[in-house]
XYZ file of C-alpha atoms in Angstrom:
395
model
C -8.030 -19.070 -16.913
C -6.010 -19.765 -14.617
C -3.415 -19.578 -16.698
C -4.370 -16.763 -18.539
C -4.192 -15.152 -14.828
C -0.681 -16.716 -14.697
C 1.175 -16.585 -17.198
C 2.037 -12.254 -17.237
C 2.412 -12.220 -13.318
C 5.538 -14.867 -14.399
C 6.585 -12.799 -17.120
C 6.879 -9.731 -14.370
C 9.223 -12.080 -12.359
C 11.557 -13.323 -15.688
C 11.531 -9.814 -17.768
C 13.960 -8.044 -14.883
C 15.903 -11.303 -14.366
C 16.581 -11.305 -18.215
C 17.673 -8.326 -18.707
C 19.711 -8.555 -15.806
C 21.540 -11.033 -17.282
C 22.851 -9.129 -20.112
C 23.312 -5.467 -17.386
C 25.547 -6.895 -15.196
C 28.736 -8.651 -15.336
C 27.361 -11.129 -12.360
C 23.929 -11.203 -14.664
C 22.069 -9.918 -11.621
C 21.910 -6.460 -9.758
C 24.436 -5.620 -6.600
C 22.488 -7.192 -3.572
C 20.093 -9.625 -5.237
C 18.252 -11.892 -2.931
C 19.577 -11.113 0.255
C 16.660 -10.759 2.465
C 15.577 -7.909 3.620
C 17.453 -6.182 1.326
C 20.083 -3.938 3.009
C 21.841 -2.939 -0.213
C 21.684 0.945 -1.068
C 24.487 1.775 -3.877
C 24.967 5.423 -4.131
C 22.499 7.525 -6.909
C 22.387 10.490 -8.384
C 22.068 13.662 -6.379
C 19.212 16.407 -6.760
C 18.385 16.877 -10.518
C 15.702 19.824 -10.429
C 14.182 19.483 -14.060
C 13.222 15.906 -12.873
C 11.748 17.262 -9.595
C 9.707 19.768 -11.771
C 8.408 16.831 -13.673
C 7.458 14.839 -11.138
C 6.178 17.649 -9.020
C 3.603 18.542 -12.239
C 2.576 14.933 -12.376
C 1.547 15.244 -8.130
C 0.093 18.264 -8.651
C -2.565 17.094 -11.582
C -3.307 13.957 -9.394
C -3.871 15.912 -6.206
C -5.908 18.287 -8.020
C -8.246 15.022 -9.135
C -8.355 14.086 -6.025
C -9.168 17.771 -4.376
C -11.138 18.908 -6.789
C -12.448 16.592 -9.092
C -15.185 19.113 -10.768
C -12.512 20.791 -13.228
C -11.361 17.172 -13.990
C -15.018 16.135 -15.806
C -16.695 14.610 -12.461
C -20.560 15.612 -12.356
C -20.413 13.964 -9.403
C -23.407 11.259 -8.446
C -25.852 10.660 -6.200
C -24.986 10.784 -2.335
C -26.615 7.531 -0.678
C -28.502 7.843 2.636
C -26.510 5.897 5.770
C -28.793 4.571 8.325
C -27.958 6.087 11.666
C -26.026 3.828 13.683
C -26.646 3.370 17.270
C -23.677 0.667 17.684
C -20.983 0.848 20.405
C -17.532 1.161 19.933
C -16.400 -3.184 20.219
C -14.193 -4.419 22.812
C -11.755 -4.964 20.031
C -11.258 -1.268 18.965
C -10.365 -0.609 22.604
C -8.112 -3.507 22.529
C -6.364 -2.920 19.253
C -5.850 0.992 20.737
C -4.335 -0.374 23.766
C -2.124 -2.768 22.066
C -1.298 0.068 19.623
C -0.279 2.351 21.776
C 1.915 0.341 24.256
C 3.721 -1.205 21.426
C 4.156 2.429 19.917
C 5.403 3.885 23.742
C 7.906 1.438 23.717
C 9.409 1.471 20.166
C 9.854 5.112 20.675
C 10.888 5.713 24.174
C 13.063 2.419 24.083
C 12.073 1.187 27.609
C 14.285 -1.826 28.254
C 12.021 -3.699 31.169
C 10.603 -5.584 28.609
C 14.103 -6.568 27.008
C 13.935 -8.136 23.440
C 10.388 -7.889 23.349
C 10.943 -4.121 21.520
C 12.276 -5.884 18.469
C 9.433 -7.441 17.743
C 7.107 -3.990 18.181
C 6.371 -2.947 15.009
C 4.114 -6.059 13.819
C 1.634 -6.217 17.267
C 1.732 -1.772 16.935
C 0.035 -2.121 13.225
C -2.346 -5.104 14.306
C -3.152 -2.887 16.764
C -3.841 -0.368 14.731
C -5.582 -2.821 12.431
C -8.096 -3.459 15.109
C -8.723 -0.123 16.040
C -9.487 1.493 12.820
C -11.872 -1.687 12.349
C -13.662 -0.417 15.267
C -14.274 3.355 14.277
C -15.838 1.510 10.636
C -18.033 -1.085 12.814
C -19.080 2.033 14.896
C -19.927 4.099 11.631
C -21.260 1.416 9.705
C -23.990 0.310 12.734
C -22.491 -3.015 14.257
C -21.038 -4.095 10.555
C -16.979 -4.039 10.237
C -14.384 -6.011 7.950
C -13.879 -8.257 11.379
C -17.191 -8.543 12.114
C -18.666 -9.945 9.045
C -15.515 -11.641 7.213
C -12.873 -12.640 9.950
C -12.177 -15.201 7.578
C -10.988 -13.158 4.761
C -9.325 -10.779 6.848
C -7.476 -13.628 7.666
C -6.617 -14.573 4.208
C -6.186 -11.069 3.488
C -3.168 -11.426 5.809
C -1.690 -13.960 4.170
C -2.164 -12.487 0.830
C -0.216 -9.544 2.355
C 2.686 -11.518 2.742
C 2.978 -12.704 -0.747
C 2.013 -9.834 -2.239
C 4.429 -7.440 -0.381
C 7.357 -10.270 -1.416
C 6.204 -9.711 -4.818
C 6.517 -6.049 -4.706
C 9.917 -6.286 -2.654
C 11.413 -8.468 -5.617
C 11.215 -5.288 -7.997
C 13.625 -3.380 -5.232
C 16.757 -4.883 -5.951
C 16.395 -3.806 -9.859
C 16.369 -0.257 -9.086
C 19.092 -0.998 -6.478
C 17.607 -0.312 -3.274
C 14.849 2.454 -3.169
C 14.444 1.312 0.256
C 16.719 -0.850 2.025
C 17.022 -1.902 6.094
C 19.761 -0.717 7.747
C 18.891 -2.416 10.653
C 17.970 -5.894 9.770
C 21.791 -7.290 10.681
C 22.590 -4.923 13.390
C 20.248 -7.040 16.312
C 22.174 -10.240 16.527
C 19.162 -12.606 15.246
C 20.026 -15.574 12.801
C 18.594 -15.345 9.412
C 15.537 -17.373 10.147
C 14.525 -15.453 13.001
C 15.045 -12.466 11.001
C 13.355 -13.789 7.795
C 10.050 -14.617 9.957
C 9.915 -11.518 12.170
C 10.077 -9.716 8.229
C 7.378 -11.958 6.864
C 4.990 -11.535 9.968
C 5.200 -8.010 9.299
C 4.204 -7.825 6.062
C 0.970 -9.744 6.818
C -0.376 -5.928 7.740
C -0.151 -4.067 4.392
C -3.104 -5.859 2.562
C -5.756 -5.867 5.352
C -5.402 -2.440 6.850
C -5.475 -0.824 3.374
C -8.691 -2.595 3.033
C -10.226 -1.559 6.492
C -8.944 2.528 5.456
C -11.150 2.009 2.233
C -14.035 1.015 4.710
C -13.638 3.628 6.487
C -13.611 5.936 3.481
C -16.650 4.530 2.521
C -18.520 5.431 5.117
C -18.665 8.910 4.017
C -21.367 8.703 0.960
C -20.343 12.925 -0.211
C -16.727 11.066 -0.620
C -17.913 8.420 -2.763
C -20.486 10.517 -4.515
C -18.154 12.949 -5.965
C -15.670 10.511 -7.692
C -18.967 9.775 -10.120
C -20.103 10.821 -13.368
C -15.990 11.432 -14.809
C -14.564 10.843 -17.518
C -14.196 6.741 -18.441
C -11.327 5.843 -19.551
C -11.187 1.587 -21.068
C -7.340 1.080 -21.514
C -6.341 -1.746 -23.288
C -5.712 -4.497 -21.698
C -2.694 -6.287 -24.284
C -1.382 -2.455 -24.390
C -0.702 -2.341 -20.895
C 0.555 -5.637 -20.286
C 2.759 -4.586 -23.220
C 4.025 -1.473 -21.919
C 4.028 -2.607 -18.202
C 6.582 -5.544 -19.794
C 8.658 -3.091 -21.487
C 8.993 -0.357 -18.493
C 10.047 -3.113 -16.193
C 12.810 -4.342 -18.606
C 13.786 -0.442 -19.223
C 13.991 0.004 -15.577
C 16.683 -2.560 -14.794
C 19.036 -1.039 -17.930
C 18.291 2.720 -16.297
C 17.410 1.797 -12.766
C 18.014 5.793 -11.438
C 15.933 7.365 -14.164
C 13.164 4.795 -14.046
C 13.132 4.371 -10.447
C 9.608 5.321 -10.455
C 8.912 2.080 -12.840
C 8.861 0.096 -9.240
C 5.206 1.563 -8.541
C 4.007 1.505 -12.210
C 5.191 -1.720 -14.154
C 3.460 -3.930 -11.706
C 0.612 -2.112 -11.600
C -0.099 -2.201 -15.337
C 0.442 -5.668 -15.403
C -2.353 -6.191 -12.473
C -4.544 -3.952 -14.370
C -4.026 -5.210 -17.764
C -4.275 -9.314 -16.585
C -7.612 -8.616 -14.955
C -9.228 -6.577 -17.670
C -7.943 -8.927 -20.143
C -9.762 -11.613 -17.998
C -12.676 -9.462 -17.579
C -12.415 -9.236 -13.659
C -13.686 -6.771 -11.567
C -11.214 -4.552 -10.507
C -10.611 -0.636 -10.186
C -10.911 0.087 -13.409
C -13.509 -1.707 -14.495
C -15.591 0.881 -12.804
C -13.427 3.714 -14.543
C -14.409 2.127 -17.899
C -17.967 3.688 -16.643
C -16.974 6.803 -15.317
C -17.002 5.788 -11.781
C -13.433 6.751 -10.029
C -14.603 6.118 -6.271
C -13.413 2.525 -5.960
C -9.860 3.504 -7.517
C -9.728 7.036 -6.043
C -10.506 5.855 -2.063
C -8.373 2.505 -2.395
C -5.390 4.902 -3.307
C -6.176 7.901 -0.752
C -7.053 4.799 1.587
C -2.853 4.345 0.884
C -1.688 7.658 0.995
C -3.482 8.125 4.899
C -1.806 5.030 5.830
C 1.339 6.075 4.442
C 1.453 8.610 7.045
C 1.610 6.048 9.339
C 3.742 4.057 7.901
C 6.670 6.809 7.549
C 5.452 8.596 11.019
C 6.043 5.290 13.058
C 9.107 4.107 10.637
C 10.994 7.365 11.189
C 10.236 7.210 14.741
C 11.723 4.296 15.637
C 15.127 5.416 14.777
C 14.778 9.039 15.043
C 15.997 11.355 16.878
C 18.621 8.556 18.327
C 19.080 5.793 16.765
C 20.437 3.591 19.419
C 19.733 1.355 20.789
C 18.026 -0.517 18.126
C 14.606 -0.986 18.595
C 13.066 -1.537 15.027
C 14.558 -3.876 12.903
C 12.112 -3.204 10.440
C 13.131 0.061 9.935
C 13.536 1.588 6.602
C 15.465 4.125 4.821
C 14.982 5.640 1.176
C 17.874 5.844 -1.549
C 16.309 7.512 -4.386
C 17.893 9.270 -6.929
C 17.012 12.991 -8.438
C 13.774 13.836 -5.645
C 15.218 13.090 -2.539
C 14.396 16.207 -0.790
C 11.719 17.944 1.489
C 11.706 15.121 4.164
C 9.007 15.906 6.997
C 9.286 13.955 10.019
C 9.690 11.249 7.821
C 12.381 9.152 5.755
C 10.214 9.448 2.525
C 10.565 12.742 0.344
C 7.308 14.475 0.093
C 6.849 13.496 -3.306
C 7.375 9.855 -2.555
C 4.167 10.071 -1.222
C 1.926 10.365 -4.329
C 3.702 6.749 -5.033
C 1.215 5.549 -2.236
C -1.814 5.892 -4.536
C -1.115 3.330 -7.634
C 0.233 1.248 -4.524
C -2.667 0.935 -3.283
C -4.424 0.018 -6.287
C -2.193 -2.566 -6.649
C -2.673 -4.354 -3.172
C -6.331 -4.374 -3.916
C -5.571 -6.101 -7.359
C -3.186 -8.464 -5.915
C -5.859 -9.332 -3.537
C -8.457 -9.646 -6.521
C -5.996 -11.315 -8.617
C -5.429 -14.120 -5.671
C -9.094 -15.030 -5.250
C -9.226 -15.858 -8.668
C -6.085 -17.969 -8.847
C -7.274 -19.802 -5.356
C -11.035 -19.453 -4.909
C -12.083 -16.979 -2.321
C -14.538 -14.298 -2.067
C -12.425 -10.515 -2.522
C -15.906 -8.665 -2.182
C -14.610 -6.239 0.207
C -17.048 -3.577 1.050
C -18.718 -4.249 4.185
C -22.323 -2.432 3.729
C -23.478 -0.774 7.178
C -26.395 -2.654 9.171
C -30.053 -1.564 7.986
C -31.602 0.881 10.677
C -35.344 2.917 10.172
C -33.415 5.705 10.642
C -31.208 7.460 8.163
C -28.566 10.706 8.145
C -29.877 13.347 6.507
C -27.754 14.224 3.492
C -27.848 16.150 0.263
C -29.421 14.252 -2.665
C -26.340 14.374 -4.978
C -22.696 15.472 -5.121
C -21.637 17.883 -7.471
C -18.038 17.119 -7.269
C -17.760 19.476 -4.178
């Protein structure tokens, strides 16, 4: 089983390296291996046909999320939830205070704390993680990811480091769709900057899993994506298409820059389906799109915070540098319409498949390293239940 899980992932690492050998005179893309990535080549400018094509895809995906009844979803039964008598837990208040302090420190560039400001991004995010988890605890009548599975939360942070490093690997082959211009400007040696970045990577998976739990506390949202179209993609076809797409991305890094979001996603989906391992596509095959849609929406919502805090750490004044993790996008054809964000407007929809990929990597790691991957925390029972409608007809 483990070899069946492992070899397609090895393939996703070898394919871009093998194709690069024939594409580039030095056999590797420029900037390859520099950590964190700071290379950003000159990309093609705005293309209206390309923009409109991607906009059509965004409208379709957005429509499915906002008005699923027009996409064949009949909705499901809205399950009653226990009335919560739990108070907001202590980690909600501590997390909020930590988040608020480091948000203030990073954006105001206050100097009394010296170089502490350069480490702001990670505690800001961990404060936010515990703040969110506290809300889940309150809504779940005293049950949350941290309160019920603190060990798994720690494991998710470790997985997050490897998972984002895996994703960062593909950035080299699209010639720096995102890069970190401040990384080498803070005067740190390579070991320090590497440690700081890896610690920051620990926040990605936990925060998405907690967002997912938060969205699941809204039963109507869960019900509205049930009883929809059944889609059972062939896992071998997904593996083949994913490998071909990743290879083609290396040859045409500008035209196929979006494959960085889709190629690994197809591979990981193919692996899990081929090995009969539960993942969001298992439910989609039954007509239940709720897990896949909700983790995608969780990622999109969290993306708003990622981009807001990132942008504010270097705008409107880029000096002095307060955030070595600050990133800029270098995207061809569609790098337009920025609203208080380095991310172009259409780019936000890349967060949707990214959220599914993050969860799938977590599931994959669980099977490889033998740990529990059940992330949904059920509310604690209570004799009183909230009054909800009996079914959700895609509303």
